[in-house]
Short mmCIF file of N, CA, C and O in Angstrom, two decimals:
data_model
loop_
_atom_site.label_atom_id
_atom_site.label_comp_id
_atom_site.label_asym_id
_atom_site.label_seq_id
_atom_site.Cartn_x
_atom_site.Cartn_y
_atom_site.Cartn_z
N MET A 64 -4.33 -1.80 7.26
CA MET A 64 -4.87 -1.40 5.98
C MET A 64 -6.38 -1.26 6.14
O MET A 64 -7.02 -2.05 6.80
N PHE A 65 -6.94 -0.25 5.55
CA PHE A 65 -8.37 -0.01 5.64
C PHE A 65 -8.87 0.61 4.35
O PHE A 65 -8.12 1.22 3.61
N VAL A 66 -10.16 0.41 4.08
CA VAL A 66 -10.78 0.99 2.90
C VAL A 66 -11.76 2.05 3.36
O VAL A 66 -12.60 1.80 4.22
N LEU A 67 -11.63 3.25 2.81
CA LEU A 67 -12.47 4.38 3.18
C LEU A 67 -13.25 4.86 1.97
O LEU A 67 -12.74 4.84 0.85
N LYS A 68 -14.48 5.31 2.20
CA LYS A 68 -15.23 5.99 1.16
C LYS A 68 -14.93 7.47 1.33
O LYS A 68 -15.20 8.05 2.38
N CYS A 69 -14.32 8.07 0.30
CA CYS A 69 -13.84 9.45 0.39
C CYS A 69 -14.28 10.25 -0.82
O CYS A 69 -14.64 9.70 -1.86
N GLN A 70 -14.17 11.55 -0.68
CA GLN A 70 -14.42 12.48 -1.77
C GLN A 70 -13.09 13.15 -2.11
O GLN A 70 -12.41 13.67 -1.23
N LEU A 71 -12.73 13.14 -3.39
CA LEU A 71 -11.52 13.81 -3.84
C LEU A 71 -11.81 15.30 -3.93
O LEU A 71 -12.73 15.73 -4.63
N ILE A 72 -11.05 16.11 -3.20
CA ILE A 72 -11.28 17.55 -3.21
C ILE A 72 -10.20 18.30 -3.98
O ILE A 72 -10.30 19.50 -4.16
N GLY A 73 -9.18 17.58 -4.44
CA GLY A 73 -8.14 18.22 -5.25
C GLY A 73 -6.96 17.30 -5.45
O GLY A 73 -6.82 16.28 -4.78
N TYR A 74 -6.11 17.65 -6.41
CA TYR A 74 -4.87 16.91 -6.62
C TYR A 74 -3.86 17.85 -7.27
O TYR A 74 -4.21 18.86 -7.86
N GLN A 75 -2.58 17.49 -7.10
CA GLN A 75 -1.50 18.34 -7.59
C GLN A 75 -0.42 17.46 -8.22
O GLN A 75 0.10 16.54 -7.58
N HIS A 76 -0.08 17.76 -9.46
CA HIS A 76 1.01 17.06 -10.15
C HIS A 76 2.34 17.75 -9.82
O HIS A 76 2.38 18.97 -9.66
N ALA A 77 3.39 16.96 -9.74
CA ALA A 77 4.73 17.51 -9.53
C ALA A 77 5.75 16.62 -10.23
O ALA A 77 5.49 15.46 -10.51
N ALA A 78 6.91 17.18 -10.52
CA ALA A 78 8.02 16.43 -11.11
C ALA A 78 9.30 17.05 -10.58
O ALA A 78 9.34 18.21 -10.20
N GLY A 79 10.35 16.24 -10.55
CA GLY A 79 11.61 16.75 -10.06
C GLY A 79 12.73 15.76 -10.28
O GLY A 79 12.57 14.75 -10.98
N VAL A 80 13.86 16.03 -9.65
CA VAL A 80 15.03 15.17 -9.74
C VAL A 80 15.45 14.82 -8.32
O VAL A 80 15.63 15.70 -7.48
N ASP A 81 15.60 13.52 -8.05
CA ASP A 81 16.05 13.05 -6.75
C ASP A 81 17.49 13.48 -6.54
O ASP A 81 18.36 13.25 -7.38
N LYS A 82 17.78 14.13 -5.41
CA LYS A 82 19.11 14.68 -5.15
C LYS A 82 20.16 13.59 -4.96
O LYS A 82 21.32 13.78 -5.32
N GLU A 83 19.76 12.45 -4.42
CA GLU A 83 20.74 11.38 -4.17
C GLU A 83 21.04 10.57 -5.42
O GLU A 83 22.20 10.24 -5.68
N SER A 84 20.01 10.22 -6.20
CA SER A 84 20.22 9.34 -7.36
C SER A 84 20.26 10.08 -8.69
O SER A 84 20.60 9.49 -9.71
N ASN A 85 19.91 11.37 -8.69
CA ASN A 85 19.83 12.17 -9.91
C ASN A 85 18.83 11.61 -10.92
O ASN A 85 18.93 11.89 -12.11
N LYS A 86 17.87 10.80 -10.46
CA LYS A 86 16.84 10.27 -11.34
C LYS A 86 15.63 11.19 -11.29
O LYS A 86 15.27 11.70 -10.24
N GLU A 87 15.00 11.38 -12.45
CA GLU A 87 13.78 12.17 -12.51
C GLU A 87 12.63 11.35 -11.94
O GLU A 87 12.61 10.13 -12.04
N TYR A 88 11.68 12.05 -11.33
CA TYR A 88 10.49 11.40 -10.81
C TYR A 88 9.29 12.29 -11.08
O TYR A 88 9.42 13.47 -11.36
N LYS A 89 8.12 11.67 -11.03
CA LYS A 89 6.87 12.43 -11.09
C LYS A 89 6.02 11.96 -9.92
O LYS A 89 6.16 10.83 -9.44
N SER A 90 5.14 12.83 -9.46
CA SER A 90 4.27 12.46 -8.34
C SER A 90 2.93 13.19 -8.48
O SER A 90 2.82 14.19 -9.18
N ILE A 91 1.94 12.63 -7.81
CA ILE A 91 0.63 13.26 -7.70
C ILE A 91 0.24 13.19 -6.23
O ILE A 91 0.28 12.13 -5.62
N THR A 92 -0.12 14.34 -5.67
CA THR A 92 -0.64 14.40 -4.32
C THR A 92 -2.15 14.50 -4.41
O THR A 92 -2.68 15.38 -5.10
N LEU A 93 -2.82 13.58 -3.74
CA LEU A 93 -4.28 13.51 -3.75
C LEU A 93 -4.81 14.01 -2.42
O LEU A 93 -4.33 13.61 -1.36
N PHE A 94 -5.83 14.87 -2.46
CA PHE A 94 -6.42 15.44 -1.25
C PHE A 94 -7.86 14.94 -1.13
O PHE A 94 -8.65 15.09 -2.06
N PHE A 95 -8.18 14.34 0.02
CA PHE A 95 -9.48 13.72 0.25
C PHE A 95 -10.14 14.28 1.51
O PHE A 95 -9.45 14.77 2.41
N ILE A 96 -11.47 14.13 1.57
CA ILE A 96 -12.19 14.30 2.83
C ILE A 96 -13.00 13.03 3.06
O ILE A 96 -13.37 12.33 2.12
N ARG A 97 -13.23 12.73 4.34
CA ARG A 97 -14.00 11.54 4.71
C ARG A 97 -14.73 11.82 6.02
O ARG A 97 -14.40 12.77 6.74
N LYS A 98 -15.72 11.00 6.31
CA LYS A 98 -16.40 11.10 7.59
C LYS A 98 -15.52 10.46 8.65
O LYS A 98 -14.81 9.49 8.37
N PRO A 99 -15.54 10.97 9.87
CA PRO A 99 -14.70 10.37 10.93
C PRO A 99 -15.21 8.98 11.30
O PRO A 99 -16.41 8.70 11.21
N SER A 100 -14.29 8.12 11.72
CA SER A 100 -14.67 6.79 12.19
C SER A 100 -15.18 6.89 13.62
O SER A 100 -15.00 7.91 14.30
N LEU A 101 -15.81 5.85 14.09
CA LEU A 101 -16.37 5.84 15.44
C LEU A 101 -15.29 6.00 16.52
O LEU A 101 -15.55 6.50 17.60
N SER A 102 -14.07 5.56 16.21
CA SER A 102 -12.99 5.64 17.20
C SER A 102 -12.37 7.04 17.30
O SER A 102 -11.56 7.29 18.18
N GLU A 103 -12.73 7.94 16.39
CA GLU A 103 -12.19 9.29 16.40
C GLU A 103 -13.10 10.20 17.23
O GLU A 103 -13.89 10.97 16.69
N ASN A 104 -12.98 10.09 18.52
CA ASN A 104 -13.81 10.87 19.44
C ASN A 104 -13.47 12.35 19.35
O ASN A 104 -12.31 12.72 19.20
N GLY A 105 -14.48 13.18 19.45
CA GLY A 105 -14.26 14.62 19.48
C GLY A 105 -14.05 15.27 18.12
O GLY A 105 -13.78 16.46 18.06
N VAL A 106 -14.16 14.51 17.04
CA VAL A 106 -13.99 15.08 15.70
C VAL A 106 -15.33 15.64 15.24
O VAL A 106 -16.34 14.95 15.25
N VAL A 107 -15.33 16.90 14.87
CA VAL A 107 -16.54 17.56 14.38
C VAL A 107 -16.33 17.83 12.89
O VAL A 107 -15.31 18.39 12.50
N GLY A 108 -17.29 17.45 12.06
CA GLY A 108 -17.17 17.67 10.63
C GLY A 108 -16.44 16.53 9.95
O GLY A 108 -16.47 15.40 10.41
N ASN A 109 -15.77 16.81 8.86
CA ASN A 109 -15.06 15.80 8.08
C ASN A 109 -13.58 15.81 8.39
O ASN A 109 -13.03 16.77 8.91
N VAL A 110 -12.93 14.71 8.04
CA VAL A 110 -11.48 14.56 8.21
C VAL A 110 -10.83 14.75 6.84
O VAL A 110 -11.24 14.13 5.86
N CYS A 111 -9.84 15.61 6.75
CA CYS A 111 -9.09 15.83 5.52
C CYS A 111 -7.75 15.10 5.62
O CYS A 111 -7.14 15.07 6.68
N PHE A 112 -7.32 14.51 4.52
CA PHE A 112 -6.01 13.87 4.49
C PHE A 112 -5.49 13.85 3.07
O PHE A 112 -6.23 14.10 2.11
N SER A 113 -4.21 13.58 2.92
CA SER A 113 -3.61 13.52 1.60
C SER A 113 -2.73 12.28 1.48
O SER A 113 -2.25 11.75 2.47
N CYS A 114 -2.55 11.84 0.24
CA CYS A 114 -1.66 10.73 -0.10
C CYS A 114 -0.85 11.17 -1.31
O CYS A 114 -1.35 11.88 -2.16
N ARG A 115 0.39 10.73 -1.38
CA ARG A 115 1.22 11.02 -2.54
C ARG A 115 1.63 9.71 -3.20
O ARG A 115 2.01 8.77 -2.53
N VAL A 116 1.52 9.67 -4.53
CA VAL A 116 1.96 8.51 -5.29
C VAL A 116 3.05 8.95 -6.26
O VAL A 116 3.08 10.09 -6.70
N TYR A 117 3.94 8.02 -6.58
CA TYR A 117 5.11 8.33 -7.39
C TYR A 117 5.18 7.45 -8.63
O TYR A 117 4.74 6.31 -8.63
N ASP A 118 5.80 7.97 -9.67
CA ASP A 118 6.21 7.30 -10.89
C ASP A 118 5.15 6.36 -11.46
O ASP A 118 4.10 6.81 -11.86
N GLU A 119 5.41 5.04 -11.50
CA GLU A 119 4.50 4.09 -12.15
C GLU A 119 3.13 4.07 -11.48
O GLU A 119 2.12 3.82 -12.12
N ALA A 120 3.07 4.32 -10.19
CA ALA A 120 1.79 4.33 -9.48
C ALA A 120 0.89 5.45 -10.00
O ALA A 120 -0.34 5.31 -9.97
N CYS A 121 1.46 6.53 -10.49
CA CYS A 121 0.66 7.63 -11.06
C CYS A 121 -0.12 7.14 -12.27
O CYS A 121 -1.27 7.54 -12.47
N ASP A 122 0.50 6.29 -13.08
CA ASP A 122 -0.14 5.79 -14.29
C ASP A 122 -1.25 4.80 -13.98
O ASP A 122 -2.13 4.57 -14.81
N LYS A 123 -1.23 4.19 -12.81
CA LYS A 123 -2.23 3.19 -12.43
C LYS A 123 -3.48 3.80 -11.78
O LYS A 123 -4.44 3.08 -11.51
N LEU A 124 -3.48 5.10 -11.54
CA LEU A 124 -4.64 5.75 -10.92
C LEU A 124 -5.80 5.81 -11.91
O LEU A 124 -5.58 5.97 -13.12
N PRO A 125 -7.04 5.72 -11.41
CA PRO A 125 -8.18 5.92 -12.31
C PRO A 125 -8.27 7.39 -12.71
O PRO A 125 -7.54 8.23 -12.20
N ASP A 126 -9.17 7.71 -13.62
CA ASP A 126 -9.40 9.11 -13.98
C ASP A 126 -9.78 9.87 -12.73
O ASP A 126 -10.66 9.44 -11.97
N LEU A 127 -9.13 11.00 -12.52
CA LEU A 127 -9.37 11.79 -11.31
C LEU A 127 -10.38 12.89 -11.60
O LEU A 127 -10.23 13.65 -12.55
N HIS A 128 -11.43 12.95 -10.78
CA HIS A 128 -12.47 13.95 -10.91
C HIS A 128 -12.67 14.61 -9.55
O HIS A 128 -13.04 13.95 -8.58
N VAL A 129 -12.41 15.91 -9.49
CA VAL A 129 -12.63 16.65 -8.26
C VAL A 129 -14.11 16.55 -7.88
O VAL A 129 -14.98 16.63 -8.74
N ASP A 130 -14.37 16.33 -6.64
CA ASP A 130 -15.70 16.10 -6.06
C ASP A 130 -16.22 14.69 -6.35
O ASP A 130 -17.36 14.38 -6.00
N GLY A 131 -15.41 13.84 -6.94
CA GLY A 131 -15.81 12.46 -7.20
C GLY A 131 -15.66 11.60 -5.95
O GLY A 131 -14.86 11.89 -5.07
N ALA A 132 -16.44 10.52 -5.88
CA ALA A 132 -16.39 9.58 -4.76
C ALA A 132 -15.47 8.41 -5.12
O ALA A 132 -15.54 7.87 -6.23
N TYR A 133 -14.63 8.01 -4.16
CA TYR A 133 -13.64 6.95 -4.38
C TYR A 133 -13.56 6.04 -3.17
O TYR A 133 -13.76 6.47 -2.03
N ASN A 134 -13.24 4.76 -3.43
CA ASN A 134 -12.81 3.85 -2.38
C ASN A 134 -11.30 4.02 -2.27
O ASN A 134 -10.59 3.84 -3.26
N VAL A 135 -10.83 4.36 -1.09
CA VAL A 135 -9.41 4.58 -0.87
C VAL A 135 -8.90 3.49 0.05
O VAL A 135 -9.32 3.38 1.20
N ASP A 136 -8.02 2.65 -0.47
CA ASP A 136 -7.39 1.59 0.31
C ASP A 136 -6.01 2.13 0.72
O ASP A 136 -5.16 2.38 -0.14
N ALA A 137 -5.83 2.36 2.01
CA ALA A 137 -4.60 3.03 2.47
C ALA A 137 -4.12 2.46 3.79
O ALA A 137 -4.88 1.84 4.53
N ASN A 138 -2.85 2.69 4.06
CA ASN A 138 -2.24 2.39 5.36
C ASN A 138 -1.97 3.71 6.05
O ASN A 138 -1.62 4.70 5.40
N LEU A 139 -2.11 3.71 7.36
CA LEU A 139 -1.74 4.87 8.16
C LEU A 139 -0.54 4.47 8.98
O LEU A 139 -0.59 3.53 9.78
N TYR A 140 0.60 5.16 8.76
CA TYR A 140 1.83 4.83 9.46
C TYR A 140 2.50 6.12 9.91
O TYR A 140 2.81 6.98 9.07
N LYS A 141 2.69 6.25 11.20
CA LYS A 141 3.33 7.43 11.79
C LYS A 141 2.70 8.72 11.30
O LYS A 141 3.37 9.68 10.94
N GLY A 142 1.35 8.74 11.25
CA GLY A 142 0.62 9.95 10.90
C GLY A 142 0.52 10.26 9.42
O GLY A 142 -0.03 11.28 9.05
N LYS A 143 1.03 9.37 8.55
CA LYS A 143 0.95 9.59 7.11
C LYS A 143 0.14 8.46 6.47
O LYS A 143 0.22 7.32 6.89
N TYR A 144 -0.65 8.84 5.47
CA TYR A 144 -1.43 7.87 4.72
C TYR A 144 -0.62 7.41 3.51
O TYR A 144 -0.07 8.23 2.78
N TYR A 145 -0.58 6.10 3.31
CA TYR A 145 0.12 5.51 2.16
C TYR A 145 -0.91 4.78 1.32
O TYR A 145 -1.52 3.80 1.76
N LEU A 146 -1.13 5.26 0.11
CA LEU A 146 -2.15 4.73 -0.78
C LEU A 146 -1.75 3.37 -1.32
O LEU A 146 -0.64 3.20 -1.85
N GLN A 147 -2.65 2.40 -1.20
CA GLN A 147 -2.44 1.07 -1.78
C GLN A 147 -3.22 0.91 -3.08
O GLN A 147 -2.72 0.37 -4.04
N GLU A 148 -4.49 1.38 -3.04
CA GLU A 148 -5.34 1.24 -4.22
C GLU A 148 -6.41 2.32 -4.18
O GLU A 148 -6.86 2.73 -3.11
N LEU A 149 -6.81 2.77 -5.36
CA LEU A 149 -7.84 3.80 -5.48
C LEU A 149 -8.80 3.37 -6.58
O LEU A 149 -8.37 3.03 -7.68
N SER A 150 -10.10 3.36 -6.27
CA SER A 150 -11.09 3.01 -7.29
C SER A 150 -12.27 3.96 -7.19
O SER A 150 -12.66 4.39 -6.11
N SER A 151 -12.84 4.27 -8.34
CA SER A 151 -13.98 5.19 -8.41
C SER A 151 -15.24 4.48 -7.97
O SER A 151 -15.42 3.28 -8.19
N LEU A 152 -16.16 5.21 -7.34
CA LEU A 152 -17.43 4.65 -6.90
C LEU A 152 -18.55 4.88 -7.91
O LEU A 152 -19.72 4.71 -7.59
N LYS A 153 -18.24 5.26 -9.12
CA LYS A 153 -19.26 5.51 -10.15
C LYS A 153 -19.91 4.23 -10.58
O LYS A 153 -19.44 3.20 -10.68
#
């Protein structure tokens, strides 16, 4: 788990029905950029990544502002970021 200072560059709302359970769900995909860490050799510019949150976690997000600065607490597992907590840096 790590905390990153990131800039929100966009987000996308979605809703659907799970094919296995037939339950409705909602999700928000968050798109961020961040500066590379020291261990990321050969990276030029910023690193872009996305996280997706579902259902109740969507309601717990702070107000989302494109180009806003956020502390992103996330896990990286098998190449995917899993959001634990998001807080605004205002």
